[in-house]
Amino acid sequence: VILTVTPNPAIDMTWSVPRLVQGNSHRVVAGSTRAGGKGVNVARVLHGQGRAVRAITTVGGATGVEFSADLALAGLAHRSVPVAAPTRRSVALYDEARSETTIVNEAGACPSAAEWRSLTDAALELLPDCRCLVGSGSLPPGGPAGFLADLVRAARTAGIPTVIDTSGPALLAAAQAGATLLKPNAEELRDATGELDPVTGARTLLALGARSVLVSLGARGMLLVRAGDAVVRSARLPTPLTGNATGAGDAAVAAVAAVLAYDDDGDPERLLRLATAWSAAAVLMPLAGDISPSHPDLAARVVVEVEG
Amino acid sequence: VILTVTPNPAIDMTWSVPRLVQGNSHRVVAGSTRAGGKGVNVARVLHGQGRAVRAITTVGGATGVEFSADLALAGLAHRSVPVAAPTRRSVALYDEARSETTIVNEAGACPSAAEWRSLTDAALELLPDCRCLVGSGSLPPGGPAGFLADLVRAARTAGIPTVIDTSGPALLAAAQAGATLLKPNAEELRDATGELDPVTGARTLLALGARSVLVSLGARGMLLVRAGDAVVRSARLPTPLTGNATGAGDAAVAAVAAVLAYDDDGDPERLLRLATAWSAAAVLMPLAGDISPSHPDLAARVVVEVEG
């Protein structure tokens, strides 16, 4: 089983409006509500591709009740750690005329020290039986930067690969802890390392201790840089796809976890090809956590280049 | 006790953003969630002014659980009628820089025939002990236009005054049923009667059977027209207030209900003065259902004019 840990999950609410006009009142039929947060999206993608997965998240308040009910509806195995603060919400208003989404994300409330401990304990308890540990998403404001790093260390000790998709000090700490793969986007990488060039930024994370870094570049594809490997591999589709980029990074993380969990040959080109294809397949779907069934065709079209 | 019946309640969610930019992603601390819908706002205002009140609404789904929990938190007596469809949601994004609110309202799902019957039964069961019946807000799409009218007829038979704040065919039906007071705004009155002039529109509703019509004109105050009374009374503050107009009409309805429930002298100027003051006091508050404690001062400043 693949474990995904989401320290700051959200209930994602989406409303579609023919034309959004600021200051106006709009009447719509009904919105959709879905349990979200990056690690939950990763788990959805893996579940959709038939991989055994379990999502570990905090859950709190009335929004937490909705969150858990939605995961149950999706048939996603879930370990919820009760916290006092309500699960945060994310609001997306989709303007149909402009194909443009306006998003308001709540930052999320920080769990107490005891609640952080319970979340760590839940992950550690399930760790021995897992094939890969994924830690995805931001920490709530004030959260301990070393939370995911501690899980990485425990997984390393147990010989379990780790995939971490986070930002800021938590990203640096996960690198220092020796994560198997880090998946920042170009902006997160620049913010965390201070390096403008993504390859230099990735090498900075390797120097800290990470084993590999997959940098997502949006429509320009992805870069993979590995410790002890001088070459830089890049991958992209010959023609970029247009659609909904939300969840594309989560699909890439899911692909990486699927490869690392059940495939020990560690072929970097295969990993890059699958990550790029699943990511592109997510762009074709309206909701984060879904990928288009066309992903095998996309994988066949991915162009991988090796430099250096 | 005053009963308020809300056929299409909502859970009102509000997020405040320093500057809302369409197509952008915004991070905010947390939003607020509140049980809403016009009749619920009326009940909140009355409860806040120490009047015994009970809110009758449908309640459904996960949003219905949140809805009921919020009413309990507010200490509002509530009779909830379970329905299959989730309680609808209303989203407000407040742009702090522009003092402007962008709203998305779900239309709401229509209860089944049996659920409408249960809602009617709940109101009829509580009717004998009440002093005034308020029916407020839109019907969900496909709802029976005669729903509030049926309650008006039952209340008339029992000698209980009724205040109805609705629109379209439901407004006309309530007039035909002989409602004690109808409270459309100028636009609703025009849409329902086809008359551009609010006094002519109000007289149309009186001709159908309503006993009186209070027309809210926004910052221009209110008009009161009564059956068998040739004069038209208008009321306004000498200088209009600026603020949040959401809930101003509900506060006017609350004032009318407070007067009709416990005050049989039916002095039209007193009614108009109180409705205008409570409505203005609602404009001063950020959330619908609250009125400023300055309402007695505002009432003293209201200018009432009698014409015709």
XYZ file of C-alpha atoms in Angstrom:
616
model
C 0.000 0.000 0.000
C 1.071 3.603 -0.645
C 0.560 6.011 2.244
C -0.171 9.663 1.592
C 0.130 12.140 4.445
C -1.648 15.479 4.082
C -0.883 17.844 6.961
C -3.283 20.560 5.770
C -6.234 18.945 3.985
C -9.138 20.973 2.645
C -12.695 20.620 1.603
C -12.699 21.905 -1.985
C -15.859 23.653 -3.110
C -16.391 24.584 -6.746
C -19.120 26.649 -8.353
C -19.459 27.223 -12.063
C -20.869 30.588 -13.199
C -21.696 31.507 -16.823
C -19.914 34.843 -16.361
C -18.436 36.048 -13.050
C -18.862 39.785 -12.474
C -17.232 41.254 -9.391
C -19.722 42.935 -7.078
C -22.655 41.099 -8.634
C -24.948 38.400 -7.300
C -25.015 35.194 -9.343
C -27.535 32.374 -9.221
C -26.217 28.901 -9.953
C -27.742 25.445 -9.815
C -25.414 23.883 -7.229
C -21.742 23.598 -6.519
C -19.679 20.508 -5.924
C -17.835 19.626 -2.744
C -14.911 17.288 -2.591
C -12.329 16.266 -0.025
C -9.042 17.762 -1.172
C -5.561 18.776 -0.257
C -2.552 17.624 -2.270
C -2.016 14.269 -0.575
C -5.700 13.441 -0.941
C -5.532 14.241 -4.655
C -2.472 11.970 -4.941
C -4.403 9.186 -3.204
C -7.384 9.663 -5.532
C -5.189 9.359 -8.616
C -3.527 6.196 -7.294
C -6.878 4.711 -6.279
C -8.253 5.513 -9.738
C -5.301 3.626 -11.259
C -5.968 0.573 -9.123
C -3.119 1.081 -6.660
C -3.708 0.265 -2.996
C -3.457 3.539 -1.122
C -4.359 4.995 2.226
C -4.755 8.712 2.914
C -3.789 10.018 6.332
C -5.144 13.453 7.251
C -6.310 15.544 10.141
C -10.069 16.009 10.287
C -11.975 18.587 12.317
C -15.312 20.325 12.716
C -18.378 20.229 10.486
C -16.199 20.553 7.378
C -14.257 17.527 8.623
C -17.462 15.496 8.751
C -18.124 16.415 5.110
C -14.500 15.652 4.274
C -14.627 12.141 5.734
C -18.012 11.419 4.161
C -16.665 12.342 0.739
C -13.602 10.098 1.096
C -15.877 7.238 2.127
C -18.063 7.914 -0.926
C -14.972 7.763 -3.145
C -14.024 4.428 -1.588
C -10.672 5.845 -0.488
C -9.102 4.161 2.542
C -8.527 6.892 5.091
C -6.969 7.244 8.517
C -8.331 10.408 10.052
C -6.688 12.070 13.026
C -9.260 14.173 14.905
C -8.263 17.786 15.570
C -10.129 20.608 17.268
C -9.936 23.142 14.422
C -12.339 22.699 11.502
C -10.889 21.296 8.272
C -10.120 24.309 6.089
C -12.066 25.187 2.973
C -11.079 26.134 -0.519
C -13.480 28.002 -2.804
C -13.213 27.976 -6.587
C -15.479 30.081 -8.787
C -15.205 28.957 -12.401
C -16.069 31.578 -15.016
C -17.375 29.572 -17.980
C -17.068 32.451 -20.472
C -13.395 33.051 -19.719
C -12.460 29.457 -18.719
C -10.885 31.060 -15.680
C -11.019 30.078 -12.017
C -10.942 32.483 -9.091
C -9.771 30.715 -5.941
C -9.921 31.560 -2.255
C -7.977 29.166 -0.026
C -8.230 29.232 3.731
C -4.752 28.937 5.243
C -5.899 26.320 7.760
C -5.547 26.328 11.524
C -2.454 24.843 13.131
C -3.042 21.642 15.109
C -1.833 21.533 18.710
C 1.463 19.827 19.579
C -0.484 16.777 20.767
C -2.448 16.684 17.507
C 0.774 16.841 15.445
C 2.060 13.961 17.524
C -1.109 11.945 16.798
C -0.692 12.586 13.067
C 2.932 11.450 13.208
C 1.954 8.388 15.253
C -0.740 7.449 12.738
C 1.806 7.576 9.904
C 4.441 5.656 11.887
C 1.928 2.991 12.841
C 1.022 2.353 9.193
C 4.583 2.757 7.885
C 5.853 -0.823 8.309
C 3.288 -2.209 5.877
C 3.664 0.445 3.204
C 5.702 0.417 -0.012
C 6.046 4.167 -0.416
C 5.324 7.200 1.764
C 4.044 10.400 0.150
C 3.958 13.703 2.051
C 2.107 16.384 0.127
C 1.068 19.965 0.552
C 1.695 22.968 2.680
C 1.781 22.978 6.442
C -0.814 25.120 8.172
C 0.646 28.448 9.393
C 2.858 27.819 12.409
C 3.216 24.111 11.645
C 6.553 22.420 12.437
C 8.844 22.584 9.359
C 10.339 19.227 10.394
C 7.060 17.290 10.386
C 7.481 15.642 6.965
C 11.277 15.364 7.483
C 10.689 13.246 10.595
C 8.515 10.887 8.552
C 11.181 10.738 5.843
C 13.797 9.712 8.426
C 11.549 6.995 9.842
C 10.805 5.686 6.340
C 14.509 5.668 5.412
C 15.298 3.657 8.501
C 12.620 1.173 7.434
C 13.931 1.114 3.842
C 10.772 2.702 2.443
C 10.997 5.260 -0.374
C 9.555 8.748 0.192
C 8.083 11.338 -2.168
C 7.675 14.840 -0.755
C 5.789 17.682 -2.416
C 5.972 20.726 -0.208
C 7.534 24.184 -0.066
C 9.649 26.565 2.005
C 11.541 25.366 5.077
C 9.604 22.058 5.046
C 11.050 21.326 1.590
C 14.605 22.052 2.776
C 14.086 19.910 5.876
C 12.803 17.005 3.747
C 15.931 17.322 1.583
C 18.148 17.214 4.670
C 16.272 14.141 5.872
C 17.242 12.350 2.637
C 13.911 12.107 0.826
C 13.952 9.718 -2.141
C 12.293 12.285 -4.402
C 11.236 15.904 -3.945
C 8.653 17.404 -6.324
C 8.709 21.213 -6.123
C 7.473 23.373 -8.972
C 9.868 25.996 -10.367
C 8.515 28.761 -8.129
C 8.649 26.675 -4.941
C 12.175 25.586 -5.807
C 13.292 29.174 -6.381
C 11.624 30.385 -3.171
C 13.126 27.618 -1.041
C 16.687 27.636 -2.446
C 17.050 31.208 -3.702
C 18.342 29.837 -7.015
C 16.772 31.200 -10.197
C 17.893 28.286 -12.370
C 15.858 25.115 -11.661
C 18.808 22.770 -12.243
C 20.973 24.741 -9.798
C 18.080 24.783 -7.337
C 17.591 21.031 -7.688
C 21.309 20.430 -7.150
C 21.075 22.544 -3.980
C 18.427 20.143 -2.629
C 20.596 17.147 -3.611
C 23.540 18.727 -1.791
C 21.366 18.922 1.332
C 20.658 15.195 1.144
C 17.747 14.525 -1.232
C 18.252 11.531 -3.566
C 16.414 13.045 -6.539
C 14.437 16.138 -7.481
C 11.617 16.288 -10.008
C 10.840 19.899 -10.938
C 7.488 20.583 -12.557
C 7.589 23.420 -15.091
C 3.910 23.599 -16.025
C 3.313 23.358 -19.779
C 7.089 23.148 -20.292
C 7.157 19.686 -18.743
C 9.492 18.388 -16.026
C 13.147 18.061 -15.063
C 14.681 15.162 -13.159
C 18.037 15.545 -11.414
C 19.498 12.698 -9.348
C 22.199 12.480 -6.717
C 25.443 11.039 -8.126
C 24.235 11.511 -11.694
C 25.726 14.325 -13.793
C 22.977 14.350 -16.401
C 19.731 16.295 -16.310
C 16.705 14.646 -17.868
C 13.773 16.645 -19.128
C 10.419 15.482 -20.419
C 7.487 17.141 -22.104
C 4.718 16.549 -24.576
C 5.489 17.706 -28.126
C 2.497 20.064 -27.901
C 1.305 21.279 -24.490
C -2.278 20.530 -23.472
C -4.708 23.160 -22.262
C -7.115 22.532 -19.443
C -7.221 22.593 -15.665
C -3.693 22.635 -14.220
C -4.963 22.154 -10.637
C -3.910 18.693 -9.539
C -1.350 18.200 -12.339
C 1.516 18.171 -9.822
C -0.395 15.753 -7.601
C -0.808 13.362 -10.542
C 2.966 13.531 -11.162
C 3.574 12.671 -7.504
C 1.129 9.770 -7.789
C 3.004 8.437 -10.830
C 6.338 8.669 -9.010
C 4.916 6.879 -5.974
C 3.458 4.143 -8.202
C 6.880 3.593 -9.777
C 8.858 3.712 -6.540
C 6.423 1.457 -4.674
C 6.332 -1.451 -7.066
C 9.289 -1.036 -9.350
C 12.774 -1.253 -8.017
C 14.723 -0.840 -11.229
C 14.527 2.914 -10.775
C 14.732 3.668 -14.488
C 14.719 7.499 -14.487
C 13.334 7.806 -18.009
C 10.400 5.572 -17.231
C 9.681 7.569 -14.076
C 9.851 10.866 -15.941
C 7.669 9.597 -18.771
C 4.972 8.317 -16.412
C 5.019 11.468 -14.255
C 4.693 13.709 -17.315
C 1.904 11.604 -18.802
C -0.172 11.407 -15.603
C 0.344 15.109 -15.032
C -0.834 15.913 -18.565
C -3.744 13.505 -18.124
C -4.779 15.478 -15.029
C -4.868 18.700 -17.049
C -7.546 17.124 -19.242
C -9.889 16.566 -16.269
C -12.025 19.214 -14.573
C -11.338 18.102 -10.986
C -8.038 17.611 -9.154
C -7.499 13.936 -8.312
C -8.770 12.624 -11.641
C -6.643 11.728 -14.650
C -7.808 11.063 -18.193
C -7.852 7.404 -19.292
C -5.757 8.572 -22.257
C -2.603 8.591 -20.078
C -0.996 5.551 -21.788
C -1.247 7.335 -25.158
C 0.188 10.471 -23.595
C 3.063 8.457 -22.073
C 3.913 7.131 -25.533
C 4.082 10.713 -26.856
C 6.292 12.137 -24.075
C 9.671 13.338 -25.364
C 12.553 12.700 -22.934
C 15.856 14.512 -23.421
C 19.109 13.904 -21.580
C 21.615 16.743 -21.177
C 25.036 17.157 -19.606
C -44.055 33.569 19.773
C -43.423 34.726 16.199
C -43.033 31.952 13.611
C -40.829 32.436 10.590
C -41.114 29.995 7.704
C -38.199 29.811 5.251
C -38.940 27.517 2.318
C -35.444 27.815 0.811
C -32.888 28.303 3.606
C -29.169 28.523 2.935
C -25.878 28.148 4.648
C -24.194 31.513 4.091
C -20.414 31.419 3.713
C -18.387 34.623 3.660
C -14.702 35.154 2.933
C -12.949 38.482 3.163
C -10.096 39.114 0.731
C -7.829 42.191 0.780
C -8.258 42.541 -3.013
C -10.185 40.095 -5.180
C -8.588 39.525 -8.598
C -10.486 37.337 -11.037
C -8.499 34.297 -12.141
C -6.126 34.565 -9.172
C -5.626 32.377 -6.154
C -6.080 34.144 -2.809
C -5.014 32.964 0.608
C -7.208 34.028 3.529
C -7.248 33.212 7.207
C -10.694 31.636 7.435
C -14.211 32.365 6.349
C -17.364 32.487 8.392
C -20.352 30.205 8.045
C -23.818 31.071 9.191
C -27.283 29.627 8.843
C -29.176 31.992 6.552
C -32.095 32.506 4.289
C -34.478 35.423 4.690
C -36.768 33.938 7.339
C -33.774 32.854 9.394
C -32.391 36.396 9.250
C -35.792 37.717 10.388
C -35.740 35.270 13.299
C -32.209 36.343 14.265
C -33.198 40.003 14.357
C -36.264 39.271 16.488
C -34.264 37.012 18.808
C -31.628 39.730 19.146
C -34.371 42.171 20.175
C -35.669 39.820 22.842
C -38.742 38.630 20.958
C -39.772 34.987 21.287
C -39.386 33.475 17.860
C -39.164 30.084 16.213
C -37.666 29.455 12.778
C -39.156 26.699 10.638
C -36.999 25.478 7.751
C -36.166 22.449 5.705
C -32.785 20.911 6.530
C -30.854 18.414 4.428
C -27.463 16.846 3.873
C -24.099 17.766 5.366
C -24.813 21.466 4.880
C -28.045 20.935 6.805
C -26.082 19.538 9.749
C -23.944 22.690 9.745
C -27.089 24.794 9.379
C -28.789 23.266 12.420
C -25.611 23.425 14.493
C -25.269 27.134 13.773
C -28.883 27.871 14.775
C -28.338 25.949 18.006
C -25.173 27.974 18.641
C -27.153 31.184 18.126
C -29.768 30.002 20.632
C -32.491 30.275 18.005
C -35.480 27.994 18.513
C -35.823 25.955 15.358
C -38.168 23.387 13.891
C -36.330 21.576 11.156
C -38.106 19.503 8.556
C -35.738 16.878 7.135
C -35.459 16.774 3.352
C -33.352 14.599 1.068
C -31.608 17.407 -0.847
C -28.735 19.187 0.892
C -29.430 22.668 2.261
C -28.214 25.089 -0.413
C -25.156 27.284 -0.030
C -24.494 30.926 -0.643
C -20.939 32.187 -1.159
C -19.916 35.796 -0.573
C -16.419 37.052 -1.388
C -15.867 40.461 0.179
C -13.242 42.640 -1.501
C -11.883 44.826 1.311
C -10.206 47.340 -1.024
C -13.395 48.052 -2.966
C -15.896 47.357 -0.127
C -17.685 45.194 -2.662
C -19.191 41.723 -2.341
C -19.339 39.124 -5.092
C -22.081 36.586 -4.395
C -22.875 33.151 -5.756
C -26.194 31.726 -4.587
C -27.215 28.169 -5.205
C -30.834 28.061 -6.367
C -31.663 25.197 -4.012
C -33.247 21.857 -4.781
C -37.008 21.483 -4.710
C -38.373 19.313 -1.887
C -40.657 16.427 -2.833
C -44.431 16.776 -2.518
C -44.281 14.823 0.764
C -41.533 17.116 2.085
C -43.572 20.236 1.222
C -46.477 18.666 3.090
C -44.233 18.089 6.132
C -43.101 21.715 6.049
C -46.712 22.902 5.868
C -47.699 20.521 8.669
C -44.882 21.805 10.887
C -46.079 25.372 10.410
C -49.744 24.465 10.948
C -48.891 22.536 14.098
C -47.130 25.541 15.632
C -49.605 28.095 14.285
C -52.234 28.028 17.116
C -49.705 29.273 19.679
C -48.148 32.001 17.559
C -48.836 35.744 17.459
C -47.581 36.392 13.952
C -46.543 34.229 11.012
C -43.707 35.372 8.751
C -43.014 33.709 5.396
C -39.777 34.909 3.856
C -37.666 34.281 0.827
C -37.792 32.649 -2.552
C -39.137 29.193 -3.249
C -36.654 26.705 -4.656
C -37.066 26.247 -8.438
C -40.231 24.276 -9.124
C -41.668 24.955 -5.672
C -45.451 25.402 -5.368
C -46.320 29.113 -5.746
C -49.234 28.589 -3.322
C -47.137 27.290 -0.418
C -46.990 30.555 1.550
C -50.520 31.478 0.445
C -51.867 28.296 2.054
C -50.195 29.274 5.332
C -51.659 32.787 5.037
C -55.156 31.306 4.672
C -54.720 29.054 7.695
C -53.393 31.970 9.772
C -56.311 34.210 8.702
C -58.786 31.555 9.767
C -57.039 31.449 13.140
C -56.973 35.267 13.378
C -53.182 35.463 13.237
C -51.476 38.260 11.271
C -49.102 37.318 8.427
C -46.080 39.072 6.934
C -44.882 37.739 3.583
C -41.624 38.694 1.869
C -41.372 36.837 -1.407
C -41.459 37.438 -5.134
C -43.081 36.403 -8.407
C -46.194 34.206 -8.491
C -45.755 33.391 -4.768
C -46.135 37.112 -3.972
C -49.318 37.359 -6.036
C -50.699 34.190 -4.411
C -49.991 35.583 -0.932
C -51.851 38.763 -1.894
C -54.853 36.736 -3.086
C -54.789 34.800 0.189
C -55.208 38.090 2.067
C -51.809 38.511 3.746
C -51.768 41.164 6.465
C -48.620 42.757 5.034
C -46.505 42.076 1.962
C -42.919 43.377 1.842
C -41.588 43.375 -1.730
C -38.754 45.638 -2.807
C -39.374 47.925 -5.778
C -37.910 45.463 -8.286
C -39.870 42.474 -6.956
C -43.046 44.562 -6.974
C -42.469 45.638 -10.572
C -41.627 42.090 -11.699
C -44.682 40.571 -10.025
C -47.283 43.202 -10.976
C -45.827 44.638 -14.179
C -46.368 48.140 -12.764
C -43.435 50.556 -12.934
C -44.763 52.856 -10.213
C -44.455 51.320 -6.736
C -47.689 52.877 -5.454
C -49.619 51.499 -8.443
C -47.921 48.129 -7.930
C -48.800 48.126 -4.234
C -52.430 48.997 -5.025
C -52.487 46.065 -7.462
C -51.551 43.725 -4.589
C -54.210 45.327 -2.375
C -56.774 44.802 -5.139
C -55.852 41.097 -5.146
C -56.593 40.856 -1.416
C -53.531 41.958 0.597
C -54.307 44.177 3.605
C -51.175 46.309 3.347
C -47.985 46.566 1.303
C -44.644 47.862 2.558
C -42.321 48.572 -0.369
C -38.624 48.851 0.422
C -36.797 51.338 -1.799
C -33.239 50.846 -0.551
C -31.544 54.085 0.516
C -34.715 55.981 -0.453
C -36.597 54.415 2.451
C -40.012 52.736 2.385
C -43.605 53.199 1.299
C -46.662 51.889 3.123
C -49.988 51.523 1.335
C -53.025 50.064 3.105
C -56.328 48.631 1.951
C -59.187 51.069 2.449
C -56.793 53.957 3.056
C -56.328 56.550 0.310
C -53.084 57.957 1.671
C -49.559 56.738 0.929
C -47.037 56.971 3.746
C -43.324 57.137 3.096
C -40.434 57.022 5.534
C -36.699 57.548 5.269
C -33.724 58.805 7.195
C -32.778 62.439 6.500
C -29.384 61.202 5.278
C -29.019 57.637 3.945
C -26.549 55.310 5.661
C -23.866 53.399 3.840
C -22.952 49.842 4.708
C -24.106 46.319 4.028
C -27.616 46.290 2.560
C -27.889 42.486 2.799
C -30.466 41.721 5.455
C -31.950 45.238 5.540
C -35.261 43.999 4.164
C -35.274 41.124 6.651
C -34.846 43.593 9.511
C -37.829 45.574 8.210
C -39.901 42.386 8.159
C -38.780 41.632 11.723
C -39.896 45.089 12.851
C -43.286 44.654 11.212
C -43.731 41.231 12.817
C -42.763 42.643 16.223
C -45.403 45.367 15.863
C -48.160 43.103 14.520
C -47.525 40.374 17.108
C -47.730 42.446 20.244
C -49.375 45.670 19.245
C -52.901 45.733 18.061
C -53.364 49.462 17.607
C -51.946 49.134 14.085
C -50.620 52.682 13.984
C -49.157 52.838 10.451
C -46.665 55.589 11.247
C -45.224 53.667 14.159
C -44.902 50.551 11.997
C -43.199 52.490 9.209
C -40.843 54.249 11.626
C -39.759 50.997 13.282
C -39.351 49.137 9.981
C -37.212 51.947 8.552
C -35.089 52.190 11.691
C -34.439 48.453 12.016
C -33.682 48.248 8.324
C -31.182 51.123 8.583
C -29.705 49.532 11.717
C -29.106 46.341 9.683
C -27.144 48.322 7.080
C -24.701 49.286 9.834
C -23.874 45.634 10.621
C -21.614 43.364 8.576
C -23.822 40.246 8.731
C -27.453 39.782 7.758
C -29.577 39.031 10.837
C -27.871 41.591 13.056
C -29.054 45.148 13.713
C -27.119 47.954 15.335
C -28.080 48.822 18.933
C -28.470 52.404 17.679
C -31.904 51.569 16.228
C -33.885 53.620 18.807
C -31.860 56.712 17.838
C -32.439 55.931 14.176
C -36.186 55.523 14.826
C -36.269 58.998 16.362
C -34.640 60.428 13.219
C -36.930 58.744 10.679
C -38.960 61.246 8.650
C -42.484 60.058 7.850
C -44.496 61.804 5.145
C -48.166 61.306 4.290
C -49.400 61.967 0.770
C -52.684 61.788 -1.074
